XYZ file of C-alpha atoms in Angstrom:
744
model
C 207.175 129.875 48.795
C 209.309 127.720 51.069
C 211.216 126.111 48.173
C 212.407 129.568 47.085
C 214.122 129.859 50.501
C 216.421 127.004 49.774
C 218.496 128.879 47.206
C 222.180 128.848 48.162
C 224.253 131.948 47.541
C 227.673 131.112 49.037
C 229.994 129.421 46.584
C 233.095 127.433 47.596
C 235.422 130.464 47.321
C 233.174 132.590 49.590
C 232.971 129.829 52.125
C 236.762 129.347 51.982
C 237.218 133.037 52.575
C 235.232 132.844 55.802
C 237.592 130.196 57.165
C 240.816 131.900 56.026
C 239.571 135.285 57.229
C 238.862 133.976 60.709
C 242.313 132.370 61.049
C 244.780 134.690 59.339
C 244.919 137.138 62.193
C 247.056 138.213 65.073
C 248.750 134.823 65.465
C 251.218 135.121 62.590
C 251.757 138.872 63.179
C 252.320 138.773 66.980
C 253.409 135.289 68.092
C 256.509 134.473 65.924
C 258.755 136.461 68.318
C 257.644 134.482 71.354
C 257.705 131.217 69.494
C 261.154 131.655 68.010
C 262.596 132.796 71.366
C 261.475 129.491 72.824
C 262.113 127.018 70.008
C 264.267 128.767 67.380
C 263.668 127.566 63.769
C 261.708 124.656 65.261
C 258.859 127.187 65.692
C 257.978 126.691 61.987
C 257.355 123.033 62.687
C 255.125 124.026 65.624
C 252.873 125.928 63.266
C 252.692 122.843 60.986
C 251.934 120.564 63.937
C 249.211 122.941 65.127
C 247.719 122.967 61.696
C 247.791 119.172 61.657
C 245.884 118.915 64.900
C 243.368 121.493 63.603
C 243.054 119.524 60.371
C 241.894 116.358 62.237
C 239.199 118.378 63.946
C 238.309 120.005 60.590
C 237.480 116.539 59.187
C 235.064 115.926 62.100
C 233.590 119.419 61.906
C 232.931 118.930 58.189
C 230.909 115.784 58.721
C 228.981 117.256 61.634
C 228.401 120.433 59.712
C 226.806 118.652 56.738
C 224.618 116.584 59.120
C 223.539 119.372 61.508
C 223.734 122.783 59.847
C 222.770 124.813 62.895
C 224.048 128.011 64.458
C 226.370 127.530 67.436
C 228.937 125.434 65.583
C 231.050 123.231 67.834
C 228.851 124.028 70.852
C 225.782 122.759 69.082
C 227.436 119.507 67.969
C 228.828 118.749 71.471
C 225.535 119.637 73.137
C 223.498 117.430 70.763
C 225.816 114.453 70.892
C 227.121 114.452 74.446
C 224.320 116.244 76.283
C 223.930 119.563 78.062
C 226.601 118.918 80.736
C 229.311 118.790 78.057
C 227.376 121.347 76.056
C 227.711 123.749 78.974
C 231.469 123.095 79.097
C 231.792 123.556 75.326
C 229.621 126.676 75.283
C 231.293 128.392 78.207
C 234.698 127.233 77.000
C 234.049 128.663 73.559
C 232.679 131.879 75.030
C 235.522 132.458 77.482
C 238.071 131.182 74.980
C 236.948 133.768 72.463
C 237.194 136.443 75.160
C 240.801 135.437 75.880
C 241.546 135.365 72.162
C 239.900 138.795 71.669
C 241.998 140.210 74.532
C 245.104 138.745 72.853
C 244.122 140.293 69.506
C 243.594 143.802 70.936
C 246.840 143.497 72.887
C 248.575 142.716 69.578
C 246.717 145.648 68.027
C 248.222 147.852 70.760
C 251.679 146.522 70.046
C 251.350 147.472 66.372
C 250.000 150.956 67.163
C 252.923 151.488 69.573
C 255.285 150.478 66.844
C 253.645 152.493 64.098
C 253.323 155.684 66.183
C 256.682 155.322 67.901
C 255.112 155.519 71.343
C 257.763 155.312 74.088
C 255.986 156.058 77.355
C 256.460 153.401 80.051
C 254.056 151.427 82.249
C 251.136 153.420 83.646
C 250.000 152.629 87.206
C 246.198 152.145 87.365
C 244.957 151.230 90.817
C 246.855 148.012 91.600
C 247.702 147.356 87.943
C 250.719 148.358 85.920
C 249.654 148.753 82.268
C 251.971 149.006 79.288
C 251.334 151.374 76.453
C 250.167 148.422 74.281
C 247.675 147.373 76.926
C 246.268 150.893 77.221
C 245.866 151.167 73.478
C 244.421 147.667 73.348
C 241.917 148.704 76.017
C 240.793 151.584 73.817
C 240.538 149.247 70.852
C 238.560 146.695 72.879
C 236.054 149.372 73.919
C 235.782 150.489 70.298
C 235.090 146.995 68.925
C 232.624 146.247 71.745
C 230.795 149.487 70.986
C 230.704 148.731 67.276
C 229.120 145.364 67.963
C 226.810 146.825 70.590
C 225.314 149.420 68.250
C 225.147 146.950 65.376
C 227.497 148.381 62.749
C 227.797 145.618 60.108
C 230.931 144.438 58.370
C 229.961 143.574 54.815
C 231.118 140.439 53.087
C 232.923 142.593 50.508
C 234.963 144.337 53.194
C 235.942 141.002 54.747
C 237.026 139.653 51.335
C 239.120 142.799 50.787
C 240.793 142.327 54.135
C 241.549 138.665 53.537
C 242.912 139.293 50.021
C 245.010 142.182 51.354
C 246.483 140.111 54.142
C 247.244 137.130 51.871
C 248.806 139.474 49.304
C 251.025 141.204 51.896
C 252.172 137.890 53.318
C 252.812 136.473 49.851
C 255.016 139.402 48.839
C 256.758 139.295 52.198
C 257.384 135.567 51.811
C 258.686 136.119 48.296
C 261.299 138.581 49.536
C 262.233 136.204 52.277
C 262.778 133.341 49.817
C 264.887 135.549 47.561
C 267.098 136.485 50.499
C 267.088 133.095 52.095
C 270.215 131.423 53.387
C 269.486 127.889 54.519
C 272.505 127.980 56.771
C 270.620 130.504 58.933
C 268.102 127.762 59.756
C 270.756 125.467 61.178
C 270.558 123.945 63.625
C 266.761 123.585 63.236
C 266.602 121.813 66.595
C 268.209 124.002 69.324
C 271.181 121.960 70.690
C 270.631 123.213 74.272
C 266.862 122.379 74.314
C 266.309 119.637 71.773
C 262.721 119.067 70.605
C 261.317 119.705 74.124
C 260.004 123.211 73.182
C 258.027 121.915 70.142
C 254.811 120.960 71.937
C 254.694 123.939 74.346
C 255.169 126.322 71.400
C 252.463 124.466 69.457
C 250.129 125.168 72.388
C 251.177 128.794 72.391
C 250.481 129.308 68.684
C 247.356 127.196 68.478
C 245.261 130.317 68.970
C 246.254 131.088 65.377
C 243.957 128.245 64.194
C 240.726 129.290 65.941
C 237.757 129.912 63.685
C 237.610 127.344 60.943
C 234.541 125.722 62.609
C 232.687 128.996 62.021
C 232.202 127.963 58.413
C 229.766 125.292 59.609
C 227.488 127.994 61.036
C 226.576 129.120 57.496
C 226.286 125.599 56.070
C 222.678 126.183 54.965
C 223.804 129.107 52.787
C 226.555 127.201 50.936
C 225.898 125.882 47.455
C 226.163 122.063 47.408
C 227.196 121.952 51.093
C 227.906 118.202 51.055
C 230.785 118.933 48.685
C 231.728 122.569 49.247
C 231.522 122.793 53.039
C 234.180 120.168 53.686
C 236.340 121.730 50.943
C 236.045 125.120 52.656
C 236.678 123.861 56.232
C 239.549 121.516 55.363
C 240.944 123.733 52.619
C 241.060 126.782 54.860
C 243.113 124.891 57.475
C 245.535 123.500 54.869
C 245.932 126.886 53.168
C 246.500 128.823 56.380
C 248.922 126.178 57.706
C 250.955 126.493 54.510
C 250.962 130.259 54.703
C 252.118 130.227 58.340
C 254.878 127.731 57.738
C 256.185 129.468 54.619
C 256.147 132.908 56.243
C 258.079 131.733 59.294
C 260.578 129.672 57.287
C 261.210 132.583 54.911
C 261.724 134.944 57.820
C 264.129 132.650 59.677
C 266.066 131.826 56.523
C 266.455 135.470 55.574
C 267.559 137.104 58.833
C 269.310 136.151 62.040
C 267.111 134.407 64.585
C 267.963 137.073 67.171
C 266.083 139.699 65.167
C 262.871 137.684 65.469
C 263.091 136.305 69.019
C 261.159 138.082 71.734
C 259.866 140.724 69.326
C 256.072 141.108 69.225
C 256.317 142.963 65.889
C 259.168 140.820 64.474
C 257.681 140.616 61.000
C 257.840 144.419 60.753
C 261.539 144.504 61.570
C 262.204 141.708 59.112
C 260.218 143.521 56.401
C 262.113 146.723 57.123
C 265.433 144.917 56.628
C 264.379 142.940 53.533
C 262.178 145.450 51.696
C 262.728 148.781 53.352
C 260.248 151.360 54.725
C 257.506 150.359 52.297
C 257.714 146.785 53.442
C 257.640 147.772 57.090
C 254.617 149.998 56.459
C 252.842 147.166 54.590
C 253.443 144.720 57.425
C 252.314 147.295 59.970
C 249.109 147.732 57.999
C 248.695 143.949 57.777
C 249.187 143.600 61.540
C 246.611 146.272 62.253
C 244.131 144.743 59.846
C 244.664 141.237 61.193
C 244.425 142.071 64.848
C 241.399 144.377 64.370
C 239.564 141.921 62.129
C 240.258 138.978 64.472
C 239.093 140.894 67.545
C 235.894 142.060 65.901
C 235.093 138.656 64.511
C 235.606 136.962 67.892
C 233.221 139.390 69.667
C 230.670 138.821 66.931
C 230.997 134.985 67.163
C 230.551 135.026 70.932
C 227.043 136.435 70.646
C 226.068 133.566 68.323
C 227.264 131.050 70.865
C 225.314 132.798 73.603
C 222.214 132.728 71.395
C 222.542 128.962 70.866
C 223.080 128.376 74.548
C 220.108 130.614 75.460
C 217.906 128.694 73.033
C 218.814 125.496 74.896
C 218.335 127.239 78.267
C 221.916 126.639 79.365
C 222.063 130.359 80.098
C 219.261 132.773 80.690
C 217.555 133.680 77.387
C 217.357 137.214 78.767
C 221.087 137.522 78.157
C 220.252 137.463 74.457
C 217.556 140.119 74.639
C 217.602 142.292 71.531
C 218.202 146.018 71.911
C 215.004 147.844 70.881
C 216.946 150.444 68.920
C 220.078 148.705 67.676
C 218.707 145.222 67.118
C 221.728 143.580 68.736
C 222.052 141.133 71.713
C 223.408 144.015 73.748
C 223.547 142.226 77.073
C 225.537 139.377 75.699
C 227.967 141.702 73.990
C 228.340 143.837 77.133
C 229.143 140.790 79.309
C 231.564 139.443 76.709
C 233.182 142.881 76.580
C 233.534 142.874 80.325
C 235.473 139.572 80.171
C 237.699 140.879 77.350
C 238.604 144.042 79.327
C 239.278 142.013 82.494
C 241.565 139.575 80.703
C 243.395 142.312 78.869
C 244.088 144.186 82.119
C 245.492 141.200 84.035
C 247.101 139.102 81.277
C 250.166 139.181 79.033
C 250.526 138.086 75.447
C 251.579 134.544 76.287
C 248.890 133.961 78.945
C 246.129 135.328 76.760
C 247.091 133.241 73.722
C 247.630 129.987 75.616
C 244.428 130.373 77.627
C 242.463 130.808 74.359
C 244.286 127.802 72.960
C 243.604 125.509 75.949
C 239.854 126.192 76.050
C 239.478 125.616 72.329
C 241.582 122.459 72.496
C 239.090 121.179 75.048
C 236.235 121.993 72.658
C 237.977 120.421 69.677
C 238.661 117.216 71.688
C 234.950 117.067 72.664
C 233.929 117.755 69.052
C 235.859 114.705 67.839
C 234.239 112.591 70.545
C 230.846 113.972 69.503
C 231.467 112.657 65.993
C 232.219 109.176 67.317
C 229.038 109.226 69.429
C 226.872 110.251 66.462
C 228.471 107.604 64.225
C 228.024 104.799 66.774
C 224.569 105.770 68.073
C 223.238 106.478 64.577
C 220.266 108.674 65.536
C 217.553 108.887 62.906
C 218.251 112.494 61.994
C 221.979 112.011 61.463
C 222.558 111.813 57.723
C 225.817 113.621 56.737
C 226.675 114.266 53.102
C 230.382 114.003 53.934
C 232.080 111.358 56.050
C 235.402 111.514 57.837
C 238.140 109.481 56.125
C 239.808 106.606 57.999
C 237.098 106.504 60.662
C 237.452 105.894 63.630
C 241.196 106.577 63.545
C 240.823 110.216 62.491
C 238.501 111.441 65.278
C 240.181 109.352 67.930
C 243.551 110.788 66.969
C 242.020 114.259 66.831
C 240.598 113.943 70.334
C 243.758 112.447 71.858
C 246.094 115.036 70.337
C 243.825 117.962 71.248
C 243.665 116.879 74.866
C 247.347 115.813 74.983
C 248.619 119.166 73.728
C 247.096 120.857 76.740
C 249.528 119.056 79.004
C 252.472 120.938 77.416
C 251.101 124.410 78.136
C 251.992 126.497 81.169
C 250.648 124.824 84.315
C 249.124 128.114 85.654
C 247.131 128.535 82.445
C 245.992 124.903 82.598
C 244.834 125.443 86.181
C 242.970 128.600 85.156
C 241.233 126.795 82.325
C 240.380 123.792 84.504
C 238.702 126.259 86.859
C 236.570 127.560 83.997
C 235.663 123.983 82.991
C 234.652 123.150 86.582
C 232.632 126.341 86.812
C 230.843 125.480 83.547
C 230.010 121.969 84.873
C 228.723 123.380 88.173
C 226.760 126.002 86.282
C 224.905 123.215 84.467
C 224.316 121.149 87.596
C 223.229 124.066 89.791
C 221.517 126.481 87.372
C 220.732 124.994 83.935
C 219.899 121.380 84.689
C 216.328 121.993 85.730
C 215.754 124.458 82.842
C 217.013 122.583 79.760
C 215.147 119.655 78.294
C 217.359 118.518 75.443
C 219.010 115.199 76.317
C 222.149 114.258 74.387
C 222.371 111.358 71.978
C 224.880 109.635 74.255
C 222.530 109.629 77.246
C 219.626 108.530 75.082
C 221.717 105.701 73.674
C 222.814 104.482 77.162
C 219.428 104.827 78.902
C 217.528 103.157 76.011
C 219.847 100.167 76.484
C 220.107 100.280 80.294
C 219.827 96.471 80.542
C 222.810 95.971 78.240
C 225.057 98.773 79.542
C 227.495 98.680 82.505
C 225.834 99.907 85.706
C 228.316 102.801 86.175
C 227.495 104.156 82.677
C 223.722 104.033 83.364
C 224.223 105.684 86.770
C 226.358 108.443 85.274
C 223.877 109.111 82.438
C 221.006 109.222 84.894
C 222.758 111.456 87.396
C 223.454 114.252 84.909
C 220.481 114.068 82.589
C 218.471 117.323 82.380
C 215.436 117.871 84.553
C 213.984 120.378 82.090
C 211.702 117.575 80.810
C 209.379 118.854 83.555
C 208.415 121.741 81.288
C 205.272 122.979 83.056
C 202.313 124.332 81.130
C 199.739 125.875 83.453
C 196.133 126.177 82.291
C 193.885 128.444 84.412
C 190.304 127.098 83.992
C 187.181 129.145 84.314
C 184.798 128.588 81.433
C 183.786 124.923 80.841
C 182.879 125.779 77.217
C 186.560 126.426 76.347
C 188.242 124.027 78.721
C 188.782 121.310 76.143
C 190.408 123.604 73.587
C 192.704 125.176 76.201
C 193.770 121.756 77.501
C 194.230 120.479 73.935
C 196.513 123.433 73.129
C 198.473 123.075 76.366
C 198.774 119.289 75.991
C 200.039 119.514 72.420
C 202.818 121.882 73.527
C 203.620 119.843 76.641
C 203.759 116.679 74.536
C 206.341 118.245 72.213
C 208.403 119.462 75.219
C 208.088 116.272 77.237
C 206.337 118.376 79.865
C 203.505 118.426 82.332
C 200.087 120.085 82.137
C 199.027 121.827 85.355
C 195.254 122.321 85.194
C 194.381 125.018 87.758
C 190.933 126.054 88.785
C 190.956 129.348 90.635
C 187.869 129.609 92.788
C 187.084 133.223 93.737
C 185.997 133.597 97.333
C 184.081 136.691 98.362
C 186.122 139.220 100.269
C 183.834 138.749 103.232
C 184.735 135.071 103.503
C 188.049 133.999 105.046
C 190.031 131.699 102.764
C 190.434 129.164 105.546
C 186.673 129.001 105.893
C 186.254 128.843 102.140
C 188.453 125.733 101.971
C 185.895 123.850 104.011
C 183.075 124.941 101.741
C 184.702 124.808 98.301
C 182.009 122.466 96.971
C 179.398 125.018 97.908
C 181.377 127.955 96.443
C 182.001 126.259 93.079
C 180.086 123.078 92.375
C 181.796 122.662 88.993
C 185.358 122.679 90.248
C 185.862 118.932 90.684
C 184.016 118.084 87.476
C 185.998 120.689 85.510
C 189.335 119.438 86.700
C 188.453 115.785 86.146
C 187.464 116.520 82.535
C 190.732 118.452 82.084
C 192.671 115.462 83.355
C 190.959 113.089 80.916
C 191.555 115.494 77.994
C 195.221 115.912 78.810
C 195.819 112.193 79.292
C 194.630 111.516 75.726
C 197.917 113.079 74.617
C 199.903 110.837 76.926
C 201.276 113.765 78.912
C 201.608 113.969 82.694
C 198.854 116.124 84.250
C 198.421 117.753 87.627
C 195.179 119.289 88.847
C 194.701 121.762 91.621
C 192.147 124.166 93.009
C 193.253 127.548 94.343
C 191.047 129.649 96.560
C 191.608 133.361 96.237
C 189.858 136.663 96.745
C 191.138 137.562 93.304
C 190.657 135.779 89.989
C 192.718 137.110 87.112
C 195.567 138.427 89.331
C 195.912 135.038 90.998
C 196.976 133.512 87.705
C 200.336 135.282 87.917
C 200.966 134.274 91.554
C 199.990 130.689 90.771
C 202.384 130.596 87.823
C 205.231 131.756 90.052
C 204.330 129.285 92.768
C 204.121 126.370 90.346
C 207.321 127.349 88.434
C 205.304 127.421 85.235
C 207.268 127.823 82.021
C 204.129 128.662 80.036
C 200.551 129.757 80.878
C 197.768 128.968 78.373
C 194.642 130.895 79.124
C 191.402 132.107 77.519
C 190.812 135.526 76.066
C 189.059 137.591 78.733
C 186.632 140.486 78.218
C 189.322 142.977 79.235
C 192.005 141.768 76.784
C 193.913 144.700 75.270
C 196.688 143.220 73.112
C 198.664 141.824 76.057
C 198.256 138.905 78.468
C 198.309 140.996 81.690
C 195.691 143.527 82.635
C 196.562 147.203 82.646
C 197.432 147.356 86.346
C 199.718 144.331 86.151
C 201.325 145.719 83.018
C 202.308 148.859 84.882
C 203.432 147.279 88.110
C 205.404 144.213 87.044
C 206.589 141.684 84.449
C 205.118 138.351 83.422
C 206.334 135.429 85.543
C 206.706 133.218 82.398
C 205.621 132.981 78.739
C 201.906 133.377 78.031
C 199.539 132.174 75.285
C 196.058 133.687 75.244
C 193.478 131.925 73.080
C 190.534 133.661 71.467
C 188.679 130.398 70.875
C 186.587 129.982 67.739
C 187.137 126.236 67.575
C 190.553 124.672 67.953
C 191.991 123.831 64.536
C 195.755 124.000 64.050
C 195.805 122.663 60.451
C 196.617 126.017 58.789
C 198.532 128.481 60.950
C 199.353 132.079 60.085
C 202.175 133.924 61.878
C 202.604 137.659 61.083
C 205.991 139.063 62.077
C 207.836 142.288 62.217
C 210.884 140.706 63.896
C 210.022 141.289 67.577
C 210.640 138.876 70.493
C 206.895 138.007 70.806
C 206.545 137.084 67.161
C 209.653 134.925 67.585
C 207.881 133.188 70.451
C 204.823 132.837 68.205
C 207.046 131.144 65.617
C 208.309 128.673 68.274
C 204.660 127.824 69.192
C 203.760 127.392 65.516
C 206.718 125.022 65.136
C 205.572 122.916 68.095
C 201.971 122.750 66.813
C 203.199 121.902 63.304
C 205.209 118.994 64.754
C 202.172 117.779 66.694
C 199.484 118.200 63.998
C 201.513 118.340 60.753
C 200.201 121.847 60.272
C 200.773 124.123 57.325
C 202.495 127.251 58.565
C 202.480 130.609 56.720
C 204.589 133.628 57.602
C 203.354 137.180 56.766
C 205.431 140.329 56.643
C 203.845 143.707 55.875
C 206.520 146.089 54.454
C 206.626 149.854 54.752
C 206.234 152.110 51.724
C 209.918 153.042 51.849
C 211.062 149.357 52.033
C 211.790 147.544 48.802
C 210.289 144.142 47.981
C 213.790 142.638 47.841
C 214.628 143.956 51.302
C 211.350 142.587 52.689
C 211.890 139.195 51.049
C 215.497 138.994 52.376
C 214.289 139.801 55.883
C 211.484 137.256 55.922
C 213.692 134.509 54.476
C 216.363 135.157 57.098
C 213.770 135.304 59.873
C 212.202 132.012 58.781
C 215.629 130.374 58.727
C 216.554 131.724 62.154
C 213.354 130.300 63.624
C 213.526 126.877 61.991
C 210.527 127.557 59.720
C 212.245 127.060 56.387
C 209.297 124.973 55.105
C 206.750 127.719 55.865
C 204.937 129.541 53.080
C 206.170 133.109 52.883
C 203.929 136.037 52.072
C 204.819 139.711 51.771
C 202.169 142.418 51.698
C 202.325 146.181 51.449
C 200.113 148.794 53.049
C 197.952 148.659 56.153
C 199.001 145.790 58.483
C 195.515 145.275 59.910
C 193.995 144.863 56.469
C 196.805 142.607 55.305
C 196.501 140.302 58.365
C 192.750 140.109 58.042
C 192.997 139.204 54.364
C 195.609 136.540 54.978
C 193.766 135.034 57.984
C 190.734 134.311 55.820
C 192.562 131.223 54.452
C 193.794 129.973 57.830
C 192.335 128.188 60.851
C 194.573 129.831 63.464
C 196.295 133.172 63.716
C 199.311 133.344 66.067
C 200.211 136.939 66.740
C 202.792 138.483 69.012
C 201.694 140.715 71.858
C 201.749 144.438 71.137
C 204.812 146.449 72.039
C 202.748 149.642 72.040
C 202.725 151.566 75.289
C 199.636 151.575 77.459
C 198.956 155.268 76.837
C 199.039 154.954 73.067
C 196.648 151.964 73.235
C 194.231 153.814 75.474
C 194.199 156.722 73.029
C 194.359 154.916 69.711
C 193.446 151.312 70.342
C 195.444 148.206 69.456
C 195.935 146.551 66.081
C 195.682 143.173 67.791
C 192.265 143.970 69.302
C 190.962 145.192 65.987
C 192.247 142.125 64.113
C 190.890 139.721 66.704
C 187.420 141.200 66.352
C 187.313 140.933 62.559
C 188.965 137.621 61.665
C 186.884 134.432 61.734
C 189.589 131.984 62.908
C 190.873 131.396 66.400
C 193.567 133.850 67.552
C 196.507 132.912 69.755
C 198.240 135.820 71.438
C 201.894 134.928 72.155
C 203.766 136.926 74.726
C 207.358 136.151 75.711
C 208.509 136.961 79.218
C 210.922 139.854 79.018
C 211.633 142.955 81.068
C 210.219 146.345 80.045
C 210.962 149.597 81.803
C 208.098 151.772 83.118
C 208.759 154.130 80.260
C 208.409 151.337 77.690
C 205.211 150.121 79.363
C 203.708 153.587 79.113
C 205.018 154.793 75.767
C 206.183 151.655 73.980
């Protein structure tokens, strides 16, 4: 049952571990040398200041996380509050920022391997590049981590906890030795006399990459026990704890040894540990550095695919980028593209450039996140009901936004220019590519446009000029049989109404091959006397839903095949059509299946009376069943339907595994309120039995190859023939190779 899905299994300590584990990484193991060389003992204050800026954003992230517990984290909050233009900037900034950070982490990993193995070979010339030993080893590490994520090897929560505890333990012992050997005179003067406090803010920008990741806790908000209380504790507590650890480590180091030992040393903590503790200490810090850099790199690559998924769901990037690998079950294209960025940045960047670039892009995101909070508070959309509220509002988010953006100004001008270029590209990407594909308008635009008479004209003009055009979501309905026209239009209109879209009722009139189409156009009334009447009835039916409707007649020598060309010509996002006599478990006929791909998503209705009150969605986790879930969600919103999910487990799969899969699948597809059902045995029998209590069956198109269906038939065809309710075949547009089309 759906109420059983709501059980939370992440306690406050587990949630805190996620935040600490994503932050205690390469920053404290790699950056102290660079930071101390620039600012001396003042570098410890830079870590505190960086933590303070992160803390302000942590307050805002906590409130937004309890109000909108969705995957995508900061990207989702910015996109929902400020709209898809800023969502594109936040999404691309987060994506590219993580790629820069990952390149920095693997570079640090290379530095620690070089130190551990005593590698001494010099730069290697590769084409027009000169690569250090650390870069070459980092390149190998990057390819390894990319491959691990590509093939879907999973890091368990237990392993992550062990890594976090190990790192904290190593740093605690290290700090203890530093305190025991501390000489406060070594810290003087804290402010370099020749530089003053001028290096403080540039160094803060350099080390800010050490604070990336605390927002990731909000991505698992739905799994946290008592999230209104424990999520803010985990987000805010992780920043406070990590800031304290960083500051104590650096102060202990600088008080225990001469500053010169730390400055300009990428593995400074190892040298300090060697001097304070001996070989065992050096080995422990080397191990800690390797664990930290490896864990940070792997976690960043993993997080990037979640951002891409959220952007693809909002159509800010092509959903095809998130296509799941048929064997590994991973978003392999997304991981491969992210990996390409990581390798590129590693080859052309140095430690300082990589860390500051990651910092700048995330500072942009954190600034926007604080603004997003202000927008949600002031606009007060109906769905915004956080369990936690930021203290000292509006001072806290305003200060968080100002400091995040202001810190950027103190970072290297070349890095700022590079990141501005990425921001501009992200904005252009939205305006040129994504604007006519996404339909989700931000709360800010809604607030301004709904009060256009009260708002300044420039604000209204700006909101209008960048609002998404994806509201013209086009649902094409090819009409042929008057008996089923009403139900097809009803289905299409319900979906278009939920997507703020348009219904395109299309009557394809088949002209005999012997008749020229130009001649047929003059005699369309004679060729099909029902055309005008059919389209007029379709218009009336669609208008009862209050949706925009277009009608058109297409003359063609073909009938079924013309549907695909018409969908391409009309830029249809979805085609809703009737179940033809040649249906075989997929929307296209066998020739079209072999020769091409669908031009858009398809729904094929086996009409036994349109009734969406009780919907059954069987799933095995494929892309078409995911599309079926999206359709069920739209129909449920339109008709207040009861939705049931069915999973048929294999004999070698335990009930607990099946239940865990179905609960996660329901959550991933926003069907937490659905009734969950798990059967065992023959899928056809199980679906038929479950469908007896439902009015509509939404089933994903078969992934069987054509040859196997010709020889053995299709489960979908068999089920469709035996169930009494209407059947809706859902088929998502995605590429399949010729081999997959033939053999599955």
